[in-house]
XYZ file of C-alpha atoms in Angstrom:
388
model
C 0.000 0.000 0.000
C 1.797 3.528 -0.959
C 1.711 6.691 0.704
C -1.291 8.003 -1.378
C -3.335 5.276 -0.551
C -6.988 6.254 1.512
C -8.599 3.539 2.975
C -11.622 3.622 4.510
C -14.883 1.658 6.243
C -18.701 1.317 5.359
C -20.391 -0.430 8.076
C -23.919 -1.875 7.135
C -26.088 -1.493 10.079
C -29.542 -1.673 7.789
C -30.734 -4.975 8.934
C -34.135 -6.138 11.430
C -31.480 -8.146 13.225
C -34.987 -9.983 14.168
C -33.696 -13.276 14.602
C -31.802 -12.257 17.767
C -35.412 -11.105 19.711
C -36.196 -8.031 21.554
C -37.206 -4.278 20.732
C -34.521 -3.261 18.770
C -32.380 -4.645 16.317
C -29.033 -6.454 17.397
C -26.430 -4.173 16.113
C -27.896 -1.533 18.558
C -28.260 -3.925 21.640
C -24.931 -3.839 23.633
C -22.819 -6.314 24.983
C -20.770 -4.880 27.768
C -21.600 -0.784 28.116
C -21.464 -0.369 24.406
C -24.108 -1.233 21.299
C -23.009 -3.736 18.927
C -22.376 -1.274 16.474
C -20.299 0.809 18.712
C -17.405 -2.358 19.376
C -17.574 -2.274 15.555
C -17.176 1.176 15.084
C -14.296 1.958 17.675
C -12.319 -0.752 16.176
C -11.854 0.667 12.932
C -11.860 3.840 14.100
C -8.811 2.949 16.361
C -6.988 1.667 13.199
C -4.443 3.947 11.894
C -4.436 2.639 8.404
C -8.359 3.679 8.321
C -9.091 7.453 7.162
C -12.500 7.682 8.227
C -16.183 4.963 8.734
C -19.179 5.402 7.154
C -22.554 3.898 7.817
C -25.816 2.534 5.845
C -28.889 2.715 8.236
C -31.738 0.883 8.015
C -34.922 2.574 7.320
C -36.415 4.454 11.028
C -33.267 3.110 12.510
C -31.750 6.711 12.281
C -32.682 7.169 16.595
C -31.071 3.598 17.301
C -28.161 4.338 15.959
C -27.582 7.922 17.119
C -28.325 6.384 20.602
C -25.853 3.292 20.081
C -23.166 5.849 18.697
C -23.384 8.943 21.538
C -20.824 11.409 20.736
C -19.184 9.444 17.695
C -19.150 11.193 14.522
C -19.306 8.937 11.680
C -18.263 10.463 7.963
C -21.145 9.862 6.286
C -24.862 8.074 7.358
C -26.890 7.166 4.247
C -30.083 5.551 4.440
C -30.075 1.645 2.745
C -32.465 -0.091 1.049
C -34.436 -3.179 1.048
C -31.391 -5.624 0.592
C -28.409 -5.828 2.114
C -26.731 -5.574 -1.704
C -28.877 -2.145 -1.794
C -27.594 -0.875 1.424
C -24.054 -1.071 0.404
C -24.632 0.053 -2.789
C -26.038 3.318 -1.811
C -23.538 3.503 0.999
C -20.767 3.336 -1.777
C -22.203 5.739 -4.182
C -22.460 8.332 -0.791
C -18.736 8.171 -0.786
C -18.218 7.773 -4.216
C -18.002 11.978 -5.038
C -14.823 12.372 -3.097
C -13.191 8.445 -3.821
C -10.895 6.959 -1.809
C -8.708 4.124 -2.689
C -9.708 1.432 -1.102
C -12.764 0.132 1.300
C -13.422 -2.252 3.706
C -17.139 -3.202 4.125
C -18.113 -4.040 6.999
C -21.518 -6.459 9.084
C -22.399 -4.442 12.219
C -23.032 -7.288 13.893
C -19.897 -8.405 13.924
C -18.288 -6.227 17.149
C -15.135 -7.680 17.882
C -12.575 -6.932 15.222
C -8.888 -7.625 15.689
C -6.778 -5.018 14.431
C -4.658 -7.806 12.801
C -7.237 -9.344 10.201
C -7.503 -5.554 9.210
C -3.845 -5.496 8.829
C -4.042 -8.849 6.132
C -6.742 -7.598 4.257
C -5.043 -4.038 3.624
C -1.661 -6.139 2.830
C -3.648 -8.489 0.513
C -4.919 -5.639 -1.646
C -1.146 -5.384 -2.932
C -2.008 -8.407 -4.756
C -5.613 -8.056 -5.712
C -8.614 -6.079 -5.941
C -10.429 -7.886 -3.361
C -10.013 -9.570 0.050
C -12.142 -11.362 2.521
C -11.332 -12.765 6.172
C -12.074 -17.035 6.201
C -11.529 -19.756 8.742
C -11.153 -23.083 7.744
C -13.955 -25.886 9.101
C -13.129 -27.737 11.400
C -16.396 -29.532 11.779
C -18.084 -32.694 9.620
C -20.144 -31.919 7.217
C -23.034 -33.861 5.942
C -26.469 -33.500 3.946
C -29.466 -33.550 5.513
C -33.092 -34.646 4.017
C -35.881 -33.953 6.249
C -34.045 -34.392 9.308
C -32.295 -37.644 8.179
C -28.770 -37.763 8.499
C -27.428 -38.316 4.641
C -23.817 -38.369 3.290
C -20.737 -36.047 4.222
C -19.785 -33.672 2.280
C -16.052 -33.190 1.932
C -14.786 -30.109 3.953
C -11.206 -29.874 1.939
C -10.943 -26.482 -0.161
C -13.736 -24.602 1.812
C -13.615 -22.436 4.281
C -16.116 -19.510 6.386
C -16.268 -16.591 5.213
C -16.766 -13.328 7.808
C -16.238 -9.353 7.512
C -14.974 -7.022 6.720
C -14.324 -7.930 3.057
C -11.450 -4.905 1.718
C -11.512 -4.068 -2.015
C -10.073 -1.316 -4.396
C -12.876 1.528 -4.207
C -13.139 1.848 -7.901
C -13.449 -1.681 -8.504
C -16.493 -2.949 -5.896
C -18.451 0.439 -7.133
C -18.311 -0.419 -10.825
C -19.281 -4.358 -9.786
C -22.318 -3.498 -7.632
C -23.187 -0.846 -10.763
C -22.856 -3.649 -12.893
C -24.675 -6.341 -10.632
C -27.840 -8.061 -12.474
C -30.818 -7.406 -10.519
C -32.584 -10.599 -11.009
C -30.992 -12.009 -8.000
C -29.186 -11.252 -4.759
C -25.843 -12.058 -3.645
C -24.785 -13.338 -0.605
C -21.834 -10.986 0.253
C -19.716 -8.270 -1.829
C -17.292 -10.619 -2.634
C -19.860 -12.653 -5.045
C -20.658 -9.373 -6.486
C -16.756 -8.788 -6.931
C -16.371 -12.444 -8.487
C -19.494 -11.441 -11.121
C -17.256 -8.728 -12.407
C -14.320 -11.086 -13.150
C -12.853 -9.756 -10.030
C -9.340 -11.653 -7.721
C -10.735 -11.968 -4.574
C -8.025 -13.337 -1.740
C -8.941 -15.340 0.931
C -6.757 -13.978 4.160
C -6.807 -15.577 8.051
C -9.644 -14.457 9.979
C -10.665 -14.553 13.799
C -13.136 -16.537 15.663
C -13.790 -13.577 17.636
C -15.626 -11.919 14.190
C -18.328 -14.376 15.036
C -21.270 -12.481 13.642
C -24.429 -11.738 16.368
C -27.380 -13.634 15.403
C -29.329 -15.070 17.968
C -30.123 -13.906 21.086
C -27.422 -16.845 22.503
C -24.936 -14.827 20.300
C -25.462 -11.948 22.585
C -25.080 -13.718 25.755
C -21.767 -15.254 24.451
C -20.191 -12.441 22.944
C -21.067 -10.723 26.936
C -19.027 -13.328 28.247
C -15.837 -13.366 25.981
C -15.578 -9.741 26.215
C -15.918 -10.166 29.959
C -13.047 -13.059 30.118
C -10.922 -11.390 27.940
C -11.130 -8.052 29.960
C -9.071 -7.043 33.104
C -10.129 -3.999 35.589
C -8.188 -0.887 35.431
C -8.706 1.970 38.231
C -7.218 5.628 37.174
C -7.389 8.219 39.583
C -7.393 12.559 38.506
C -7.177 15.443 40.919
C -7.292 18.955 39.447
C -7.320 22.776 41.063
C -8.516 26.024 40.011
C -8.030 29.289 41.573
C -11.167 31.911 41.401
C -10.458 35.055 39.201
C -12.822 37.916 38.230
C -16.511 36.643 36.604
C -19.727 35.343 36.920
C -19.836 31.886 36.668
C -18.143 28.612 36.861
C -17.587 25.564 34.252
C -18.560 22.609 36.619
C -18.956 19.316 35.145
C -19.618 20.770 31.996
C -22.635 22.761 33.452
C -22.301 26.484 33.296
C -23.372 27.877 37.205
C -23.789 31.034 38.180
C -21.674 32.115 41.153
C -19.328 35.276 42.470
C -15.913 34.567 40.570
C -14.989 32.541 37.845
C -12.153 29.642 37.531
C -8.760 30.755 36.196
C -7.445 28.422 33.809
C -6.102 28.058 30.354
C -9.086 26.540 29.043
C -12.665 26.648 30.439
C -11.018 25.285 33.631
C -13.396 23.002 34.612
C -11.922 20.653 37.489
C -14.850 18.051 37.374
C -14.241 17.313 33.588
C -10.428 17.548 34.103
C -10.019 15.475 36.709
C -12.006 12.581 35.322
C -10.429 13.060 31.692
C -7.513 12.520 34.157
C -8.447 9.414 35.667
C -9.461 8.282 32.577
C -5.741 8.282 31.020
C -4.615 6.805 33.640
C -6.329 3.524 33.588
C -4.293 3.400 29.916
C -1.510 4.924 31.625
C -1.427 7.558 29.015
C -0.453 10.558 30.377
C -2.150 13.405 31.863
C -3.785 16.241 30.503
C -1.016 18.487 30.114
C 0.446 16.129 27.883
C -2.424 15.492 25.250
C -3.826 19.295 25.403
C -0.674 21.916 26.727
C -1.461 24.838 28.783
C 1.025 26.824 26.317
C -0.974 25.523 23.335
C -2.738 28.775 22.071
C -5.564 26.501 20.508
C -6.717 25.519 23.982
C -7.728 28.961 24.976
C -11.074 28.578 26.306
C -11.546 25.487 25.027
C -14.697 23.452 26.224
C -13.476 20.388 28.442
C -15.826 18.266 27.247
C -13.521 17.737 24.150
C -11.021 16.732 26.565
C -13.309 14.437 28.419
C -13.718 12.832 24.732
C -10.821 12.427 23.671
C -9.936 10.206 26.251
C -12.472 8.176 26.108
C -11.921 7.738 22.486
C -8.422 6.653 23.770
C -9.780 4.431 26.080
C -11.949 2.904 23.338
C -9.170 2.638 21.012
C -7.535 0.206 23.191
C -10.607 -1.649 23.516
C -11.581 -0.457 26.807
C -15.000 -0.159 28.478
C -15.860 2.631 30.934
C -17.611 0.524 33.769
C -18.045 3.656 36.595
C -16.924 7.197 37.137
C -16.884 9.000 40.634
C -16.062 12.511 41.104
C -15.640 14.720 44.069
C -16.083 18.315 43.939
C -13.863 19.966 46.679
C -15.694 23.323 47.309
C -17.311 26.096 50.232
C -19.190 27.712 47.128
C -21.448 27.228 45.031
C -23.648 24.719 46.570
C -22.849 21.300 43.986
C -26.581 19.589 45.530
C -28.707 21.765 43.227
C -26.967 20.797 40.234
C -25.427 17.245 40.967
C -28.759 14.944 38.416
C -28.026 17.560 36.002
C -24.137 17.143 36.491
C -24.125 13.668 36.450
C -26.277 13.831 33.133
C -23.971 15.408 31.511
C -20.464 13.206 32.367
C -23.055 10.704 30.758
C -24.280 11.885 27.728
C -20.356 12.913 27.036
C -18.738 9.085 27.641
C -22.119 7.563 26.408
C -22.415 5.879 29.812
C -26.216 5.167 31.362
C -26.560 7.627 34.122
C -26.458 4.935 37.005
C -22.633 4.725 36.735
C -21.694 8.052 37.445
C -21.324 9.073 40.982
C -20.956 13.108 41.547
C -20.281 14.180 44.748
C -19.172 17.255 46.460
C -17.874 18.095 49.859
C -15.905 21.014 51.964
C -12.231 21.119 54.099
C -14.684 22.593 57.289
C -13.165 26.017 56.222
C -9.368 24.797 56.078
C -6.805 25.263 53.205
C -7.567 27.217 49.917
C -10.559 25.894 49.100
C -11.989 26.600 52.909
C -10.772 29.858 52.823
C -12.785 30.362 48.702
C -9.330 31.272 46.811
C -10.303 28.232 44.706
C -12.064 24.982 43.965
C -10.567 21.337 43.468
C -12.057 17.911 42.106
C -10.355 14.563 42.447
C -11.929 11.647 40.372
C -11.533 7.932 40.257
C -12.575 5.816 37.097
C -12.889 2.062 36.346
C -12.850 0.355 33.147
C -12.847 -2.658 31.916
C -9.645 -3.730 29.171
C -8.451 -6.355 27.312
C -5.512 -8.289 29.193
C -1.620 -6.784 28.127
Protein backbone atom coordinates (compact mmCIF):
# COMPACT_ATOMS: atom_id res chain seq x y z
CA UNK A 1 0.00 0.00 0.00
CA UNK A 2 1.80 3.53 -0.96
CA UNK A 3 1.71 6.69 0.70
CA UNK A 4 -1.29 8.00 -1.38
CA UNK A 5 -3.33 5.28 -0.55
CA UNK A 6 -6.99 6.25 1.51
CA UNK A 7 -8.60 3.54 2.98
CA UNK A 8 -11.62 3.62 4.51
CA UNK A 9 -14.88 1.66 6.24
CA UNK A 10 -18.70 1.32 5.36
CA UNK A 11 -20.39 -0.43 8.08
CA UNK A 12 -23.92 -1.87 7.13
CA UNK A 13 -26.09 -1.49 10.08
CA UNK A 14 -29.54 -1.67 7.79
CA UNK A 15 -30.73 -4.98 8.93
CA UNK A 16 -34.13 -6.14 11.43
CA UNK A 17 -31.48 -8.15 13.22
CA UNK A 18 -34.99 -9.98 14.17
CA UNK A 19 -33.70 -13.28 14.60
CA UNK A 20 -31.80 -12.26 17.77
CA UNK A 21 -35.41 -11.10 19.71
CA UNK A 22 -36.20 -8.03 21.55
CA UNK A 23 -37.21 -4.28 20.73
CA UNK A 24 -34.52 -3.26 18.77
CA UNK A 25 -32.38 -4.65 16.32
CA UNK A 26 -29.03 -6.45 17.40
CA UNK A 27 -26.43 -4.17 16.11
CA UNK A 28 -27.90 -1.53 18.56
CA UNK A 29 -28.26 -3.92 21.64
CA UNK A 30 -24.93 -3.84 23.63
CA UNK A 31 -22.82 -6.31 24.98
CA UNK A 32 -20.77 -4.88 27.77
CA UNK A 33 -21.60 -0.78 28.12
CA UNK A 34 -21.46 -0.37 24.41
CA UNK A 35 -24.11 -1.23 21.30
CA UNK A 36 -23.01 -3.74 18.93
CA UNK A 37 -22.38 -1.27 16.47
CA UNK A 38 -20.30 0.81 18.71
CA UNK A 39 -17.41 -2.36 19.38
CA UNK A 40 -17.57 -2.27 15.56
CA UNK A 41 -17.18 1.18 15.08
CA UNK A 42 -14.30 1.96 17.67
CA UNK A 43 -12.32 -0.75 16.18
CA UNK A 44 -11.85 0.67 12.93
CA UNK A 45 -11.86 3.84 14.10
CA UNK A 46 -8.81 2.95 16.36
CA UNK A 47 -6.99 1.67 13.20
CA UNK A 48 -4.44 3.95 11.89
CA UNK A 49 -4.44 2.64 8.40
CA UNK A 50 -8.36 3.68 8.32
CA UNK A 51 -9.09 7.45 7.16
CA UNK A 52 -12.50 7.68 8.23
CA UNK A 53 -16.18 4.96 8.73
CA UNK A 54 -19.18 5.40 7.15
CA UNK A 55 -22.55 3.90 7.82
CA UNK A 56 -25.82 2.53 5.84
CA UNK A 57 -28.89 2.72 8.24
CA UNK A 58 -31.74 0.88 8.02
CA UNK A 59 -34.92 2.57 7.32
CA UNK A 60 -36.41 4.45 11.03
CA UNK A 61 -33.27 3.11 12.51
CA UNK A 62 -31.75 6.71 12.28
CA UNK A 63 -32.68 7.17 16.60
CA UNK A 64 -31.07 3.60 17.30
CA UNK A 65 -28.16 4.34 15.96
CA UNK A 66 -27.58 7.92 17.12
CA UNK A 67 -28.33 6.38 20.60
CA UNK A 68 -25.85 3.29 20.08
CA UNK A 69 -23.17 5.85 18.70
CA UNK A 70 -23.38 8.94 21.54
CA UNK A 71 -20.82 11.41 20.74
CA UNK A 72 -19.18 9.44 17.69
CA UNK A 73 -19.15 11.19 14.52
CA UNK A 74 -19.31 8.94 11.68
CA UNK A 75 -18.26 10.46 7.96
CA UNK A 76 -21.14 9.86 6.29
CA UNK A 77 -24.86 8.07 7.36
CA UNK A 78 -26.89 7.17 4.25
CA UNK A 79 -30.08 5.55 4.44
CA UNK A 80 -30.07 1.65 2.74
CA UNK A 81 -32.46 -0.09 1.05
CA UNK A 82 -34.44 -3.18 1.05
CA UNK A 83 -31.39 -5.62 0.59
CA UNK A 84 -28.41 -5.83 2.11
CA UNK A 85 -26.73 -5.57 -1.70
CA UNK A 86 -28.88 -2.15 -1.79
CA UNK A 87 -27.59 -0.87 1.42
CA UNK A 88 -24.05 -1.07 0.40
CA UNK A 89 -24.63 0.05 -2.79
CA UNK A 90 -26.04 3.32 -1.81
CA UNK A 91 -23.54 3.50 1.00
CA UNK A 92 -20.77 3.34 -1.78
CA UNK A 93 -22.20 5.74 -4.18
CA UNK A 94 -22.46 8.33 -0.79
CA UNK A 95 -18.74 8.17 -0.79
CA UNK A 96 -18.22 7.77 -4.22
CA UNK A 97 -18.00 11.98 -5.04
CA UNK A 98 -14.82 12.37 -3.10
CA UNK A 99 -13.19 8.45 -3.82
CA UNK A 100 -10.89 6.96 -1.81
CA UNK A 101 -8.71 4.12 -2.69
CA UNK A 102 -9.71 1.43 -1.10
CA UNK A 103 -12.76 0.13 1.30
CA UNK A 104 -13.42 -2.25 3.71
CA UNK A 105 -17.14 -3.20 4.13
CA UNK A 106 -18.11 -4.04 7.00
CA UNK A 107 -21.52 -6.46 9.08
CA UNK A 108 -22.40 -4.44 12.22
CA UNK A 109 -23.03 -7.29 13.89
CA UNK A 110 -19.90 -8.40 13.92
CA UNK A 111 -18.29 -6.23 17.15
CA UNK A 112 -15.14 -7.68 17.88
CA UNK A 113 -12.57 -6.93 15.22
CA UNK A 114 -8.89 -7.63 15.69
CA UNK A 115 -6.78 -5.02 14.43
CA UNK A 116 -4.66 -7.81 12.80
CA UNK A 117 -7.24 -9.34 10.20
CA UNK A 118 -7.50 -5.55 9.21
CA UNK A 119 -3.84 -5.50 8.83
CA UNK A 120 -4.04 -8.85 6.13
CA UNK A 121 -6.74 -7.60 4.26
CA UNK A 122 -5.04 -4.04 3.62
CA UNK A 123 -1.66 -6.14 2.83
CA UNK A 124 -3.65 -8.49 0.51
CA UNK A 125 -4.92 -5.64 -1.65
CA UNK A 126 -1.15 -5.38 -2.93
CA UNK A 127 -2.01 -8.41 -4.76
CA UNK A 128 -5.61 -8.06 -5.71
CA UNK A 129 -8.61 -6.08 -5.94
CA UNK A 130 -10.43 -7.89 -3.36
CA UNK A 131 -10.01 -9.57 0.05
CA UNK A 132 -12.14 -11.36 2.52
CA UNK A 133 -11.33 -12.76 6.17
CA UNK A 134 -12.07 -17.03 6.20
CA UNK A 135 -11.53 -19.76 8.74
CA UNK A 136 -11.15 -23.08 7.74
CA UNK A 137 -13.96 -25.89 9.10
CA UNK A 138 -13.13 -27.74 11.40
CA UNK A 139 -16.40 -29.53 11.78
CA UNK A 140 -18.08 -32.69 9.62
CA UNK A 141 -20.14 -31.92 7.22
CA UNK A 142 -23.03 -33.86 5.94
CA UNK A 143 -26.47 -33.50 3.95
CA UNK A 144 -29.47 -33.55 5.51
CA UNK A 145 -33.09 -34.65 4.02
CA UNK A 146 -35.88 -33.95 6.25
CA UNK A 147 -34.04 -34.39 9.31
CA UNK A 148 -32.29 -37.64 8.18
CA UNK A 149 -28.77 -37.76 8.50
CA UNK A 150 -27.43 -38.32 4.64
CA UNK A 151 -23.82 -38.37 3.29
CA UNK A 152 -20.74 -36.05 4.22
CA UNK A 153 -19.78 -33.67 2.28
CA UNK A 154 -16.05 -33.19 1.93
CA UNK A 155 -14.79 -30.11 3.95
CA UNK A 156 -11.21 -29.87 1.94
CA UNK A 157 -10.94 -26.48 -0.16
CA UNK A 158 -13.74 -24.60 1.81
CA UNK A 159 -13.62 -22.44 4.28
CA UNK A 160 -16.12 -19.51 6.39
CA UNK A 161 -16.27 -16.59 5.21
CA UNK A 162 -16.77 -13.33 7.81
CA UNK A 163 -16.24 -9.35 7.51
CA UNK A 164 -14.97 -7.02 6.72
CA UNK A 165 -14.32 -7.93 3.06
CA UNK A 166 -11.45 -4.90 1.72
CA UNK A 167 -11.51 -4.07 -2.01
CA UNK A 168 -10.07 -1.32 -4.40
CA UNK A 169 -12.88 1.53 -4.21
CA UNK A 170 -13.14 1.85 -7.90
CA UNK A 171 -13.45 -1.68 -8.50
CA UNK A 172 -16.49 -2.95 -5.90
CA UNK A 173 -18.45 0.44 -7.13
CA UNK A 174 -18.31 -0.42 -10.83
CA UNK A 175 -19.28 -4.36 -9.79
CA UNK A 176 -22.32 -3.50 -7.63
CA UNK A 177 -23.19 -0.85 -10.76
CA UNK A 178 -22.86 -3.65 -12.89
CA UNK A 179 -24.67 -6.34 -10.63
CA UNK A 180 -27.84 -8.06 -12.47
CA UNK A 181 -30.82 -7.41 -10.52
CA UNK A 182 -32.58 -10.60 -11.01
CA UNK A 183 -30.99 -12.01 -8.00
CA UNK A 184 -29.19 -11.25 -4.76
CA UNK A 185 -25.84 -12.06 -3.65
CA UNK A 186 -24.79 -13.34 -0.61
CA UNK A 187 -21.83 -10.99 0.25
CA UNK A 188 -19.72 -8.27 -1.83
CA UNK A 189 -17.29 -10.62 -2.63
CA UNK A 190 -19.86 -12.65 -5.05
CA UNK A 191 -20.66 -9.37 -6.49
CA UNK A 192 -16.76 -8.79 -6.93
CA UNK A 193 -16.37 -12.44 -8.49
CA UNK A 194 -19.49 -11.44 -11.12
CA UNK A 195 -17.26 -8.73 -12.41
CA UNK A 196 -14.32 -11.09 -13.15
CA UNK A 197 -12.85 -9.76 -10.03
CA UNK A 198 -9.34 -11.65 -7.72
CA UNK A 199 -10.73 -11.97 -4.57
CA UNK A 200 -8.02 -13.34 -1.74
CA UNK A 201 -8.94 -15.34 0.93
CA UNK A 202 -6.76 -13.98 4.16
CA UNK A 203 -6.81 -15.58 8.05
CA UNK A 204 -9.64 -14.46 9.98
CA UNK A 205 -10.66 -14.55 13.80
CA UNK A 206 -13.14 -16.54 15.66
CA UNK A 207 -13.79 -13.58 17.64
CA UNK A 208 -15.63 -11.92 14.19
CA UNK A 209 -18.33 -14.38 15.04
CA UNK A 210 -21.27 -12.48 13.64
CA UNK A 211 -24.43 -11.74 16.37
CA UNK A 212 -27.38 -13.63 15.40
CA UNK A 213 -29.33 -15.07 17.97
CA UNK A 214 -30.12 -13.91 21.09
CA UNK A 215 -27.42 -16.84 22.50
CA UNK A 216 -24.94 -14.83 20.30
CA UNK A 217 -25.46 -11.95 22.59
CA UNK A 218 -25.08 -13.72 25.76
CA UNK A 219 -21.77 -15.25 24.45
CA UNK A 220 -20.19 -12.44 22.94
CA UNK A 221 -21.07 -10.72 26.94
CA UNK A 222 -19.03 -13.33 28.25
CA UNK A 223 -15.84 -13.37 25.98
CA UNK A 224 -15.58 -9.74 26.22
CA UNK A 225 -15.92 -10.17 29.96
CA UNK A 226 -13.05 -13.06 30.12
CA UNK A 227 -10.92 -11.39 27.94
CA UNK A 228 -11.13 -8.05 29.96
CA UNK A 229 -9.07 -7.04 33.10
CA UNK A 230 -10.13 -4.00 35.59
CA UNK A 231 -8.19 -0.89 35.43
CA UNK A 232 -8.71 1.97 38.23
CA UNK A 233 -7.22 5.63 37.17
CA UNK A 234 -7.39 8.22 39.58
CA UNK A 235 -7.39 12.56 38.51
CA UNK A 236 -7.18 15.44 40.92
CA UNK A 237 -7.29 18.95 39.45
CA UNK A 238 -7.32 22.78 41.06
CA UNK A 239 -8.52 26.02 40.01
CA UNK A 240 -8.03 29.29 41.57
CA UNK A 241 -11.17 31.91 41.40
CA UNK A 242 -10.46 35.05 39.20
CA UNK A 243 -12.82 37.92 38.23
CA UNK A 244 -16.51 36.64 36.60
CA UNK A 245 -19.73 35.34 36.92
CA UNK A 246 -19.84 31.89 36.67
CA UNK A 247 -18.14 28.61 36.86
CA UNK A 248 -17.59 25.56 34.25
CA UNK A 249 -18.56 22.61 36.62
CA UNK A 250 -18.96 19.32 35.14
CA UNK A 251 -19.62 20.77 32.00
CA UNK A 252 -22.63 22.76 33.45
CA UNK A 253 -22.30 26.48 33.30
CA UNK A 254 -23.37 27.88 37.21
CA UNK A 255 -23.79 31.03 38.18
CA UNK A 256 -21.67 32.12 41.15
CA UNK A 257 -19.33 35.28 42.47
CA UNK A 258 -15.91 34.57 40.57
CA UNK A 259 -14.99 32.54 37.85
CA UNK A 260 -12.15 29.64 37.53
CA UNK A 261 -8.76 30.75 36.20
CA UNK A 262 -7.44 28.42 33.81
CA UNK A 263 -6.10 28.06 30.35
CA UNK A 264 -9.09 26.54 29.04
CA UNK A 265 -12.67 26.65 30.44
CA UNK A 266 -11.02 25.28 33.63
CA UNK A 267 -13.40 23.00 34.61
CA UNK A 268 -11.92 20.65 37.49
CA UNK A 269 -14.85 18.05 37.37
CA UNK A 270 -14.24 17.31 33.59
CA UNK A 271 -10.43 17.55 34.10
CA UNK A 272 -10.02 15.48 36.71
CA UNK A 273 -12.01 12.58 35.32
CA UNK A 274 -10.43 13.06 31.69
CA UNK A 275 -7.51 12.52 34.16
CA UNK A 276 -8.45 9.41 35.67
CA UNK A 277 -9.46 8.28 32.58
CA UNK A 278 -5.74 8.28 31.02
CA UNK A 279 -4.62 6.81 33.64
CA UNK A 280 -6.33 3.52 33.59
CA UNK A 281 -4.29 3.40 29.92
CA UNK A 282 -1.51 4.92 31.63
CA UNK A 283 -1.43 7.56 29.01
CA UNK A 284 -0.45 10.56 30.38
CA UNK A 285 -2.15 13.41 31.86
CA UNK A 286 -3.79 16.24 30.50
CA UNK A 287 -1.02 18.49 30.11
CA UNK A 288 0.45 16.13 27.88
CA UNK A 289 -2.42 15.49 25.25
CA UNK A 290 -3.83 19.30 25.40
CA UNK A 291 -0.67 21.92 26.73
CA UNK A 292 -1.46 24.84 28.78
CA UNK A 293 1.02 26.82 26.32
CA UNK A 294 -0.97 25.52 23.34
CA UNK A 295 -2.74 28.78 22.07
CA UNK A 296 -5.56 26.50 20.51
CA UNK A 297 -6.72 25.52 23.98
CA UNK A 298 -7.73 28.96 24.98
CA UNK A 299 -11.07 28.58 26.31
CA UNK A 300 -11.55 25.49 25.03
CA UNK A 301 -14.70 23.45 26.22
CA UNK A 302 -13.48 20.39 28.44
CA UNK A 303 -15.83 18.27 27.25
CA UNK A 304 -13.52 17.74 24.15
CA UNK A 305 -11.02 16.73 26.57
CA UNK A 306 -13.31 14.44 28.42
CA UNK A 307 -13.72 12.83 24.73
CA UNK A 308 -10.82 12.43 23.67
CA UNK A 309 -9.94 10.21 26.25
CA UNK A 310 -12.47 8.18 26.11
CA UNK A 311 -11.92 7.74 22.49
CA UNK A 312 -8.42 6.65 23.77
CA UNK A 313 -9.78 4.43 26.08
CA UNK A 314 -11.95 2.90 23.34
CA UNK A 315 -9.17 2.64 21.01
CA UNK A 316 -7.54 0.21 23.19
CA UNK A 317 -10.61 -1.65 23.52
CA UNK A 318 -11.58 -0.46 26.81
CA UNK A 319 -15.00 -0.16 28.48
CA UNK A 320 -15.86 2.63 30.93
CA UNK A 321 -17.61 0.52 33.77
CA UNK A 322 -18.05 3.66 36.60
CA UNK A 323 -16.92 7.20 37.14
CA UNK A 324 -16.88 9.00 40.63
CA UNK A 325 -16.06 12.51 41.10
CA UNK A 326 -15.64 14.72 44.07
CA UNK A 327 -16.08 18.31 43.94
CA UNK A 328 -13.86 19.97 46.68
CA UNK A 329 -15.69 23.32 47.31
CA UNK A 330 -17.31 26.10 50.23
CA UNK A 331 -19.19 27.71 47.13
CA UNK A 332 -21.45 27.23 45.03
CA UNK A 333 -23.65 24.72 46.57
CA UNK A 334 -22.85 21.30 43.99
CA UNK A 335 -26.58 19.59 45.53
CA UNK A 336 -28.71 21.77 43.23
CA UNK A 337 -26.97 20.80 40.23
CA UNK A 338 -25.43 17.24 40.97
CA UNK A 339 -28.76 14.94 38.42
CA UNK A 340 -28.03 17.56 36.00
CA UNK A 341 -24.14 17.14 36.49
CA UNK A 342 -24.13 13.67 36.45
CA UNK A 343 -26.28 13.83 33.13
CA UNK A 344 -23.97 15.41 31.51
CA UNK A 345 -20.46 13.21 32.37
CA UNK A 346 -23.06 10.70 30.76
CA UNK A 347 -24.28 11.88 27.73
CA UNK A 348 -20.36 12.91 27.04
CA UNK A 349 -18.74 9.08 27.64
CA UNK A 350 -22.12 7.56 26.41
CA UNK A 351 -22.42 5.88 29.81
CA UNK A 352 -26.22 5.17 31.36
CA UNK A 353 -26.56 7.63 34.12
CA UNK A 354 -26.46 4.94 37.01
CA UNK A 355 -22.63 4.72 36.73
CA UNK A 356 -21.69 8.05 37.44
CA UNK A 357 -21.32 9.07 40.98
CA UNK A 358 -20.96 13.11 41.55
CA UNK A 359 -20.28 14.18 44.75
CA UNK A 360 -19.17 17.26 46.46
CA UNK A 361 -17.87 18.10 49.86
CA UNK A 362 -15.91 21.01 51.96
CA UNK A 363 -12.23 21.12 54.10
CA UNK A 364 -14.68 22.59 57.29
CA UNK A 365 -13.17 26.02 56.22
CA UNK A 366 -9.37 24.80 56.08
CA UNK A 367 -6.81 25.26 53.20
CA UNK A 368 -7.57 27.22 49.92
CA UNK A 369 -10.56 25.89 49.10
CA UNK A 370 -11.99 26.60 52.91
CA UNK A 371 -10.77 29.86 52.82
CA UNK A 372 -12.79 30.36 48.70
CA UNK A 373 -9.33 31.27 46.81
CA UNK A 374 -10.30 28.23 44.71
CA UNK A 375 -12.06 24.98 43.96
CA UNK A 376 -10.57 21.34 43.47
CA UNK A 377 -12.06 17.91 42.11
CA UNK A 378 -10.35 14.56 42.45
CA UNK A 379 -11.93 11.65 40.37
CA UNK A 380 -11.53 7.93 40.26
CA UNK A 381 -12.58 5.82 37.10
CA UNK A 382 -12.89 2.06 36.35
CA UNK A 383 -12.85 0.35 33.15
CA UNK A 384 -12.85 -2.66 31.92
CA UNK A 385 -9.65 -3.73 29.17
CA UNK A 386 -8.45 -6.35 27.31
CA UNK A 387 -5.51 -8.29 29.19
CA UNK A 388 -1.62 -6.78 28.13
Amino acid sequence: MNQDSRIVALIVAGGSGSRAGGAIPKQYRRIGARAVIAHAYDALVAHPSIAAVHIVVGAGQEAWLDEALGERRPATITPGGATRRESVRAGIEAIAPIPPTHILIHDAARPFLPPAVIDRLIAALDRAPGAVPTLPIVDTLVRIDDAILGEGVAREGLGRVQTPQAFRFDAILAAHRDWPQTHEPTDDAQVARQAGLVVLAVLGDPMLEKITHEADLAAADAMLADAMTSRTGMGFDVHAFADGDHVMLCGLRIAHTHALAGHSDADVGLHAITDALLGTIADGDIGSHFPPSDPRWRGADSASFLRHAADLVAGQGGTIDHVDCTIICEAPKVGPHREAMRARVAEILDLPVGRVSIKATTTERLGFTGRGEGMAAQAVVTIRAPQS
